Amino acid sequence: MDVKDFYYDLPKELIAQDPLLDRSSSRLLVLHKNSEKLEHRHFADILEYLTPKDCLVINNTKVIPARLFGQREGTQGKVEILLLKRKEQDLWETLVKPGKKAKPGTKILFGDGLLTGEVEDVVEDGNRLIRFSYEGIFEEILDQLGQMPLPPYITHQLKDKNRYQTVYAKYDGSAAAPTAGLHFTPELLDEIRGKGIPIAEVTLHVGLGTFRPVKAEQVQEHHMHSEFYQLDEQAAKIINETKRRGGRVICVGTTSCRTVESAATKLLEEHQLDDTQEEKFWVKPCSGWTDIFIYPGYQFQVLDALITNFHLPESTLLMLVSALAGREQVLNAYRKAVEEKYRFFSFGDAMLII
């Protein structure tokens, strides 16, 4: 498959620059993957498509204010750092600009020395390992000095940091938000629970690898960066019970999808999946690092339906959605969304693929 097969034209004015005042008032394009039927709804209508036999899977990761601005010690040289992945307590893999002047041994000061970072090594893709030193609690200092790492296509300043968080965000660790979840409000989640629909919480800390452009010409040549995920006992129980009763596992976002599919793959690799067992298990509690790459031809083991945003042309996320609903069908839906002037990307509208 050629990467260019996943291209579509998108007018720049359809890229959403600001979140809506009411999270659940965004539009919802419903794609019925078996009939190719399209429906134009609003996100609050999502409840009409869920039944008590189903379950919803959400990613409870929390975005950290991972963008830091500082200067090299002894110079006036400005440095921008994006925290990508915590390797140890105070050691982080980071993206540094300008990278050429961030050689091992370079010290960078943030907030007039409130936080100091020293470059220890240069790793894959030119990322830097930086060890931080400070007095106090790192998370509190980061909250004071850091900015939310909005994608480059969002040029407006975010007035409220919480609008780049889901209302159910719990565990610090992401460099980007699981944006499909931004449409949910506490009230809508209460309605879903009130209808008897269980909600399984999983964690996948979103790294920039998910959003980096695919540089390979062939889809199969692209390698995904690894991200930490965790699926606990309660989530596994909800998912397995849903599958046993013939319900649908409906994932909120590509990150939740990648988490449950990684957990299922892990179970298969460990040869723990045995159809002769009295009870079949689709997932079991697990955690680790995943670089799962889902594109057309992939056979989904757990996921049945997906709530997602509109993704960039030629992106791995668009390839994942195409694996579920078919490339031509997805691109046709995207063309219709452009015609109907849906809002695209992180702060944009949503799709439900069922």
CSV table of C-alpha atoms in Angstrom, one decimal:
chain,number,residue,atom,x,y,z
A,1,MET,CA,0.0,0.0,0.0
A,2,ASP,CA,1.2,3.5,-0.9
A,3,VAL,CA,1.0,6.2,1.8
A,4,LYS,CA,-0.3,8.6,-0.8
A,5,ASP,CA,-3.4,6.3,-1.1
A,6,PHE,CA,-4.5,7.9,2.2
A,7,TYR,CA,-4.4,11.5,1.0
A,8,TYR,CA,-7.4,13.8,0.8
A,9,ASP,CA,-7.9,17.5,0.2
A,10,LEU,CA,-8.7,19.6,3.2
A,11,PRO,CA,-9.3,23.4,3.1
A,12,LYS,CA,-7.3,25.1,5.9
A,13,GLU,CA,-10.3,26.9,7.2
A,14,LEU,CA,-11.9,23.6,8.3
A,15,ILE,CA,-9.1,23.0,10.8
A,16,ALA,CA,-10.6,23.8,14.2
A,17,GLN,CA,-8.5,26.3,16.0
A,18,ASP,CA,-10.6,26.6,19.2
A,19,PRO,CA,-12.7,24.1,21.2
A,20,LEU,CA,-16.5,24.6,21.3
A,21,LEU,CA,-18.0,26.1,24.5
A,22,ASP,CA,-20.1,23.0,25.0
A,23,ARG,CA,-18.0,19.9,24.5
A,24,SER,CA,-20.9,17.6,23.4
A,25,SER,CA,-22.4,20.1,20.9
A,26,SER,CA,-19.9,19.1,18.2
A,27,ARG,CA,-21.2,17.4,15.1
A,28,LEU,CA,-21.1,13.7,14.7
A,29,LEU,CA,-20.8,11.9,11.4
A,30,VAL,CA,-22.1,8.3,11.8
A,31,LEU,CA,-20.6,5.8,9.4
A,32,HIS,CA,-22.3,2.4,9.1
A,33,LYS,CA,-19.4,0.3,7.8
A,34,ASN,CA,-21.5,-2.5,6.4
A,35,SER,CA,-24.1,-0.5,4.5
A,36,GLU,CA,-21.9,2.6,3.7
A,37,LYS,CA,-24.8,4.7,5.2
A,38,LEU,CA,-23.9,8.1,6.5
A,39,GLU,CA,-25.8,10.1,9.1
A,40,HIS,CA,-25.3,13.7,10.2
A,41,ARG,CA,-26.0,14.1,14.0
A,42,HIS,CA,-24.6,15.9,17.0
A,43,PHE,CA,-22.3,14.3,19.6
A,44,ALA,CA,-24.9,14.3,22.4
A,45,ASP,CA,-27.0,11.9,20.1
A,46,ILE,CA,-24.3,9.2,20.7
A,47,LEU,CA,-26.5,7.6,23.4
A,48,GLU,CA,-29.0,6.5,20.7
A,49,TYR,CA,-26.4,4.2,19.2
A,50,LEU,CA,-25.4,2.5,22.5
A,51,THR,CA,-27.1,-0.4,24.2
A,52,PRO,CA,-26.7,-2.0,27.6
A,53,LYS,CA,-25.1,-5.0,25.9
A,54,ASP,CA,-22.2,-2.8,24.8
A,55,CYS,CA,-19.4,-1.2,26.7
A,56,LEU,CA,-17.5,2.0,26.2
A,57,VAL,CA,-13.7,2.0,26.5
A,58,ILE,CA,-12.0,5.3,27.4
A,59,ASN,CA,-8.4,6.4,27.8
A,60,ASN,CA,-7.9,8.1,31.2
A,61,THR,CA,-4.4,9.5,30.4
A,62,LYS,CA,-3.8,13.1,31.4
A,63,VAL,CA,-1.8,15.5,29.2
A,64,ILE,CA,1.1,17.1,31.1
A,65,PRO,CA,2.2,20.7,30.3
A,66,ALA,CA,5.1,19.2,28.4
A,67,ARG,CA,6.4,22.2,26.5
A,68,LEU,CA,9.2,24.1,28.2
A,69,PHE,CA,11.1,27.2,27.2
A,70,GLY,CA,14.5,27.9,28.6
A,71,GLN,CA,18.0,29.1,27.7
A,72,ARG,CA,21.4,27.4,27.5
A,73,GLU,CA,23.6,28.1,30.6
A,74,GLY,CA,26.2,30.8,30.0
A,75,THR,CA,24.5,32.0,26.8
A,76,GLN,CA,21.3,33.8,25.7
A,77,GLY,CA,20.5,30.9,23.4
A,78,LYS,CA,16.8,30.1,23.6
A,79,VAL,CA,15.8,26.4,23.8
A,80,GLU,CA,12.4,24.7,23.4
A,81,ILE,CA,11.9,21.3,24.9
A,82,LEU,CA,9.0,18.9,24.6
A,83,LEU,CA,8.9,16.1,27.2
A,84,LEU,CA,8.1,12.8,25.4
A,85,LYS,CA,8.7,9.9,27.7
A,86,ARG,CA,9.8,9.5,31.3
A,87,LYS,CA,12.7,7.0,31.4
A,88,GLU,CA,13.5,7.3,35.2
A,89,GLN,CA,12.3,9.6,38.0
A,90,ASP,CA,14.1,12.7,36.7
A,91,LEU,CA,15.3,11.4,33.3
A,92,TRP,CA,13.1,12.2,30.2
A,93,GLU,CA,13.4,11.5,26.5
A,94,THR,CA,12.7,14.9,24.9
A,95,LEU,CA,12.4,16.7,21.6
A,96,VAL,CA,14.8,19.8,21.6
A,97,LYS,CA,14.8,22.8,19.3
A,98,PRO,CA,17.4,23.7,18.2
A,99,GLY,CA,18.7,20.2,18.5
A,100,LYS,CA,22.2,20.9,17.1
A,101,LYS,CA,23.2,23.0,20.0
A,102,ALA,CA,21.9,20.5,22.6
A,103,LYS,CA,24.9,18.2,22.8
A,104,PRO,CA,25.6,15.9,25.7
A,105,GLY,CA,26.7,18.0,28.7
A,106,THR,CA,24.7,21.1,27.7
A,107,LYS,CA,22.8,22.6,30.6
A,108,ILE,CA,19.5,24.4,30.1
A,109,LEU,CA,17.9,26.7,32.6
A,110,PHE,CA,14.1,27.2,33.0
A,111,GLY,CA,12.3,29.8,35.0
A,112,ASP,CA,15.4,31.6,36.1
A,113,GLY,CA,16.9,28.4,37.4
A,114,LEU,CA,13.8,27.0,39.1
A,115,LEU,CA,14.4,24.0,36.9
A,116,THR,CA,17.7,22.8,35.3
A,117,GLY,CA,18.1,20.2,32.7
A,118,GLU,CA,21.4,18.5,31.5
A,119,VAL,CA,21.6,16.7,28.2
A,120,GLU,CA,22.9,13.2,28.8
A,121,ASP,CA,22.6,11.5,25.5
A,122,VAL,CA,21.3,11.6,21.9
A,123,VAL,CA,18.9,8.8,21.0
A,124,GLU,CA,16.7,7.6,18.2
A,125,ASP,CA,15.5,10.3,15.8
A,126,GLY,CA,17.8,12.8,17.4
A,127,ASN,CA,15.8,13.0,20.6
A,128,ARG,CA,17.7,14.0,23.7
A,129,LEU,CA,17.8,12.3,27.1
A,130,ILE,CA,17.7,15.1,29.7
A,131,ARG,CA,18.1,14.8,33.5
A,132,PHE,CA,16.3,17.4,35.5
A,133,SER,CA,17.4,18.9,38.9
A,134,TYR,CA,15.2,21.1,41.1
A,135,GLU,CA,14.0,21.7,44.6
A,136,GLY,CA,10.4,20.6,45.4
A,137,ILE,CA,8.0,18.5,43.4
A,138,PHE,CA,8.6,18.2,39.7
A,139,GLU,CA,4.9,18.1,38.7
A,140,GLU,CA,4.3,21.3,40.5
A,141,ILE,CA,7.2,23.1,38.9
A,142,LEU,CA,6.1,21.7,35.5
A,143,ASP,CA,2.6,23.0,36.0
A,144,GLN,CA,4.1,26.4,36.8
A,145,LEU,CA,6.5,26.6,33.9
A,146,GLY,CA,5.2,24.3,31.2
A,147,GLN,CA,2.7,24.9,28.4
A,148,MET,CA,0.2,22.5,26.9
A,149,PRO,CA,1.8,20.8,23.8
A,150,LEU,CA,-0.9,21.7,21.2
A,151,PRO,CA,-0.4,20.3,17.7
A,152,PRO,CA,1.4,22.6,15.2
A,153,TYR,CA,-1.7,23.1,13.1
A,154,ILE,CA,-3.4,24.9,16.1
A,155,THR,CA,-2.1,28.4,16.0
A,156,HIS,CA,-4.5,30.0,18.5
A,157,GLN,CA,-3.5,30.3,22.1
A,158,LEU,CA,-5.5,28.0,24.4
A,159,LYS,CA,-7.1,30.1,27.2
A,160,ASP,CA,-8.1,27.2,29.4
A,161,LYS,CA,-5.7,24.3,29.8
A,162,ASN,CA,-8.5,22.0,30.8
A,163,ARG,CA,-10.0,22.2,27.3
A,164,TYR,CA,-7.1,20.0,26.1
A,165,GLN,CA,-8.0,17.4,28.7
A,166,THR,CA,-10.8,14.9,28.8
A,167,VAL,CA,-13.2,15.3,31.8
A,168,TYR,CA,-12.1,11.8,32.9
A,169,ALA,CA,-8.3,12.4,32.7
A,170,LYS,CA,-6.5,10.9,35.7
A,171,TYR,CA,-2.9,9.8,35.2
A,172,ASP,CA,-0.2,12.2,34.0
A,173,GLY,CA,1.9,11.1,31.1
A,174,SER,CA,0.7,12.2,27.7
A,175,ALA,CA,2.3,14.6,25.2
A,176,ALA,CA,-1.0,14.9,23.4
A,177,ALA,CA,-4.6,14.5,24.3
A,178,PRO,CA,-6.7,11.5,23.3
A,179,THR,CA,-8.9,13.9,21.4
A,180,ALA,CA,-12.0,11.8,20.7
A,181,GLY,CA,-12.7,11.9,24.4
A,182,LEU,CA,-12.8,15.7,24.4
A,183,HIS,CA,-16.5,15.6,23.3
A,184,PHE,CA,-17.7,13.9,26.5
A,185,THR,CA,-19.2,15.9,29.4
A,186,PRO,CA,-19.8,14.6,33.0
A,187,GLU,CA,-23.5,14.8,32.3
A,188,LEU,CA,-23.3,12.7,29.1
A,189,LEU,CA,-21.2,10.1,30.9
A,190,ASP,CA,-23.8,9.9,33.6
A,191,GLU,CA,-26.5,9.4,31.0
A,192,ILE,CA,-24.5,6.6,29.5
A,193,ARG,CA,-24.1,4.9,32.9
A,194,GLY,CA,-27.7,5.5,33.7
A,195,LYS,CA,-28.6,3.5,30.6
A,196,GLY,CA,-26.7,0.6,32.0
A,197,ILE,CA,-23.8,0.8,29.7
A,198,PRO,CA,-20.5,-0.1,31.5
A,199,ILE,CA,-17.4,2.1,30.9
A,200,ALA,CA,-14.0,0.5,31.0
A,201,GLU,CA,-11.1,2.8,31.7
A,202,VAL,CA,-7.7,2.0,30.2
A,203,THR,CA,-4.5,4.1,30.0
A,204,LEU,CA,-2.2,4.8,27.1
A,205,HIS,CA,0.2,7.7,27.4
A,206,VAL,CA,0.1,9.4,24.0
A,207,GLY,CA,3.5,10.1,22.5
A,208,LEU,CA,4.3,12.2,19.5
A,209,GLY,CA,5.1,9.1,17.5
A,210,THR,CA,1.4,8.7,16.9
A,211,PHE,CA,1.2,12.0,15.1
A,212,ARG,CA,4.5,12.1,13.3
A,213,PRO,CA,4.3,12.2,9.5
A,214,VAL,CA,4.8,8.9,7.7
A,215,LYS,CA,8.1,9.4,5.8
A,216,ALA,CA,8.1,6.0,4.1
A,217,GLU,CA,6.5,5.7,0.7
A,218,GLN,CA,5.0,2.2,1.5
A,219,VAL,CA,2.7,1.9,4.5
A,220,GLN,CA,4.3,-1.4,5.7
A,221,GLU,CA,7.7,0.3,5.9
A,222,HIS,CA,6.6,2.7,8.6
A,223,HIS,CA,7.6,2.0,12.2
A,224,MET,CA,5.5,3.2,15.1
A,225,HIS,CA,7.1,4.7,18.2
A,226,SER,CA,6.3,2.8,21.4
A,227,GLU,CA,3.9,4.1,24.0
A,228,PHE,CA,3.1,2.9,27.6
A,229,TYR,CA,-0.3,1.3,28.1
A,230,GLN,CA,-2.1,-0.3,31.0
A,231,LEU,CA,-5.3,-2.4,31.2
A,232,ASP,CA,-6.4,-3.3,34.7
A,233,GLU,CA,-8.5,-6.1,36.1
A,234,GLN,CA,-11.7,-4.1,36.1
A,235,ALA,CA,-11.4,-3.0,32.5
A,236,ALA,CA,-10.5,-6.6,31.4
A,237,LYS,CA,-13.6,-7.9,33.2
A,238,ILE,CA,-15.9,-5.4,31.5
A,239,ILE,CA,-14.5,-6.1,28.1
A,240,ASN,CA,-14.6,-9.9,28.4
A,241,GLU,CA,-18.1,-9.9,29.8
A,242,THR,CA,-19.3,-7.6,26.9
A,243,LYS,CA,-17.8,-10.0,24.3
A,244,ARG,CA,-19.3,-13.1,26.1
A,245,ARG,CA,-22.8,-11.6,26.0
A,246,GLY,CA,-22.5,-10.7,22.3
A,247,GLY,CA,-22.2,-6.9,22.9
A,248,ARG,CA,-20.0,-4.5,21.2
A,249,VAL,CA,-16.7,-3.1,22.5
A,250,ILE,CA,-16.9,0.6,21.5
A,251,CYS,CA,-13.5,2.4,21.8
A,252,VAL,CA,-13.3,6.1,22.4
A,253,GLY,CA,-10.4,7.1,20.2
A,254,THR,CA,-7.6,5.4,18.4
A,255,THR,CA,-5.5,5.2,21.6
A,256,SER,CA,-8.2,3.2,23.4
A,257,CYS,CA,-8.4,1.0,20.3
A,258,ARG,CA,-4.6,0.5,20.3
A,259,THR,CA,-4.7,-0.4,24.0
A,260,VAL,CA,-7.3,-3.2,23.8
A,261,GLU,CA,-5.8,-4.6,20.6
A,262,SER,CA,-2.3,-4.6,22.2
A,263,ALA,CA,-3.7,-6.4,25.2
A,264,ALA,CA,-5.3,-9.0,22.9
A,265,THR,CA,-2.1,-9.5,20.9
A,266,LYS,CA,-0.2,-9.9,24.2
A,267,LEU,CA,-2.6,-12.6,25.3
A,268,LEU,CA,-2.2,-14.4,21.9
A,269,GLU,CA,1.6,-14.2,22.0
A,270,GLU,CA,1.7,-15.7,25.5
A,271,HIS,CA,-0.4,-18.6,24.3
A,272,GLN,CA,-3.0,-18.0,27.1
A,273,LEU,CA,-5.9,-17.9,24.7
A,274,ASP,CA,-7.5,-21.3,24.7
A,275,ASP,CA,-10.9,-21.9,23.2
A,276,THR,CA,-11.3,-25.1,25.2
A,277,GLN,CA,-11.4,-23.1,28.4
A,278,GLU,CA,-14.8,-22.9,30.2
A,279,GLU,CA,-14.6,-19.1,29.7
A,280,LYS,CA,-12.9,-17.4,26.8
A,281,PHE,CA,-10.8,-14.4,27.5
A,282,TRP,CA,-10.2,-11.6,24.9
A,283,VAL,CA,-8.0,-9.6,27.2
A,284,LYS,CA,-6.3,-10.0,30.6
A,285,PRO,CA,-4.8,-7.4,32.9
A,286,CYS,CA,-1.5,-6.2,31.5
A,287,SER,CA,0.8,-3.3,31.0
A,288,GLY,CA,3.9,-2.5,28.9
A,289,TRP,CA,5.0,-0.7,25.8
A,290,THR,CA,3.2,-1.0,22.5
A,291,ASP,CA,4.2,0.0,19.0
A,292,ILE,CA,1.2,-1.7,17.3
A,293,PHE,CA,0.5,-0.4,13.8
A,294,ILE,CA,-3.0,-0.9,12.6
A,295,TYR,CA,-3.7,-0.4,8.9
A,296,PRO,CA,-5.9,-2.1,6.2
A,297,GLY,CA,-5.6,-5.8,6.4
A,298,TYR,CA,-5.5,-5.9,10.2
A,299,GLN,CA,-8.0,-8.2,11.8
A,300,PHE,CA,-9.5,-6.6,14.9
A,301,GLN,CA,-9.6,-9.0,17.9
A,302,VAL,CA,-11.5,-6.9,20.4
A,303,LEU,CA,-12.8,-3.6,19.0
A,304,ASP,CA,-16.3,-3.6,17.3
A,305,ALA,CA,-17.0,0.1,16.9
A,306,LEU,CA,-15.0,3.4,17.2
A,307,ILE,CA,-15.6,7.0,18.2
A,308,THR,CA,-12.9,9.1,16.7
A,309,ASN,CA,-12.1,12.6,15.3
A,310,PHE,CA,-11.1,13.4,11.8
A,311,HIS,CA,-7.4,12.8,11.1
A,312,LEU,CA,-4.7,14.2,9.0
A,313,PRO,CA,-4.1,13.1,5.4
A,314,GLU,CA,-1.6,10.2,5.1
A,315,SER,CA,-1.5,9.7,8.9
A,316,THR,CA,-1.3,6.4,10.8
A,317,LEU,CA,-4.6,7.3,12.5
A,318,LEU,CA,-6.4,7.6,9.2
A,319,MET,CA,-4.9,4.2,8.3
A,320,LEU,CA,-6.3,2.7,11.5
A,321,VAL,CA,-9.7,4.0,10.8
A,322,SER,CA,-9.5,2.7,7.2
A,323,ALA,CA,-8.6,-0.8,8.6
A,324,LEU,CA,-11.9,-0.7,10.4
A,325,ALA,CA,-14.2,0.7,7.8
A,326,GLY,CA,-12.3,0.3,4.5
A,327,ARG,CA,-10.1,3.0,2.8
A,328,GLU,CA,-12.5,4.0,0.1
A,329,GLN,CA,-15.5,4.2,2.4
A,330,VAL,CA,-13.5,6.3,4.9
A,331,LEU,CA,-12.2,8.7,2.3
A,332,ASN,CA,-15.7,9.0,0.9
A,333,ALA,CA,-17.0,9.9,4.3
A,334,TYR,CA,-14.1,12.5,4.7
A,335,ARG,CA,-15.0,14.0,1.3
A,336,LYS,CA,-18.6,14.3,2.5
A,337,ALA,CA,-17.4,15.9,5.8
A,338,VAL,CA,-15.5,18.5,3.8
A,339,GLU,CA,-18.5,19.3,1.7
A,340,GLU,CA,-20.6,19.7,4.8
A,341,LYS,CA,-17.9,21.8,6.4
A,342,TYR,CA,-17.3,19.7,9.5
A,343,ARG,CA,-14.5,20.9,11.8
A,344,PHE,CA,-11.3,18.8,11.6
A,345,PHE,CA,-8.6,17.5,13.9
A,346,SER,CA,-8.0,17.9,17.6
A,347,PHE,CA,-10.7,20.5,18.5
A,348,GLY,CA,-12.9,19.4,15.6
A,349,ASP,CA,-16.0,17.2,15.2
A,350,ALA,CA,-16.3,13.5,15.6
A,351,MET,CA,-17.1,10.3,13.8
A,352,LEU,CA,-18.9,7.1,15.0
A,353,ILE,CA,-18.0,4.0,13.0
A,354,ILE,CA,-20.4,1.2,13.7
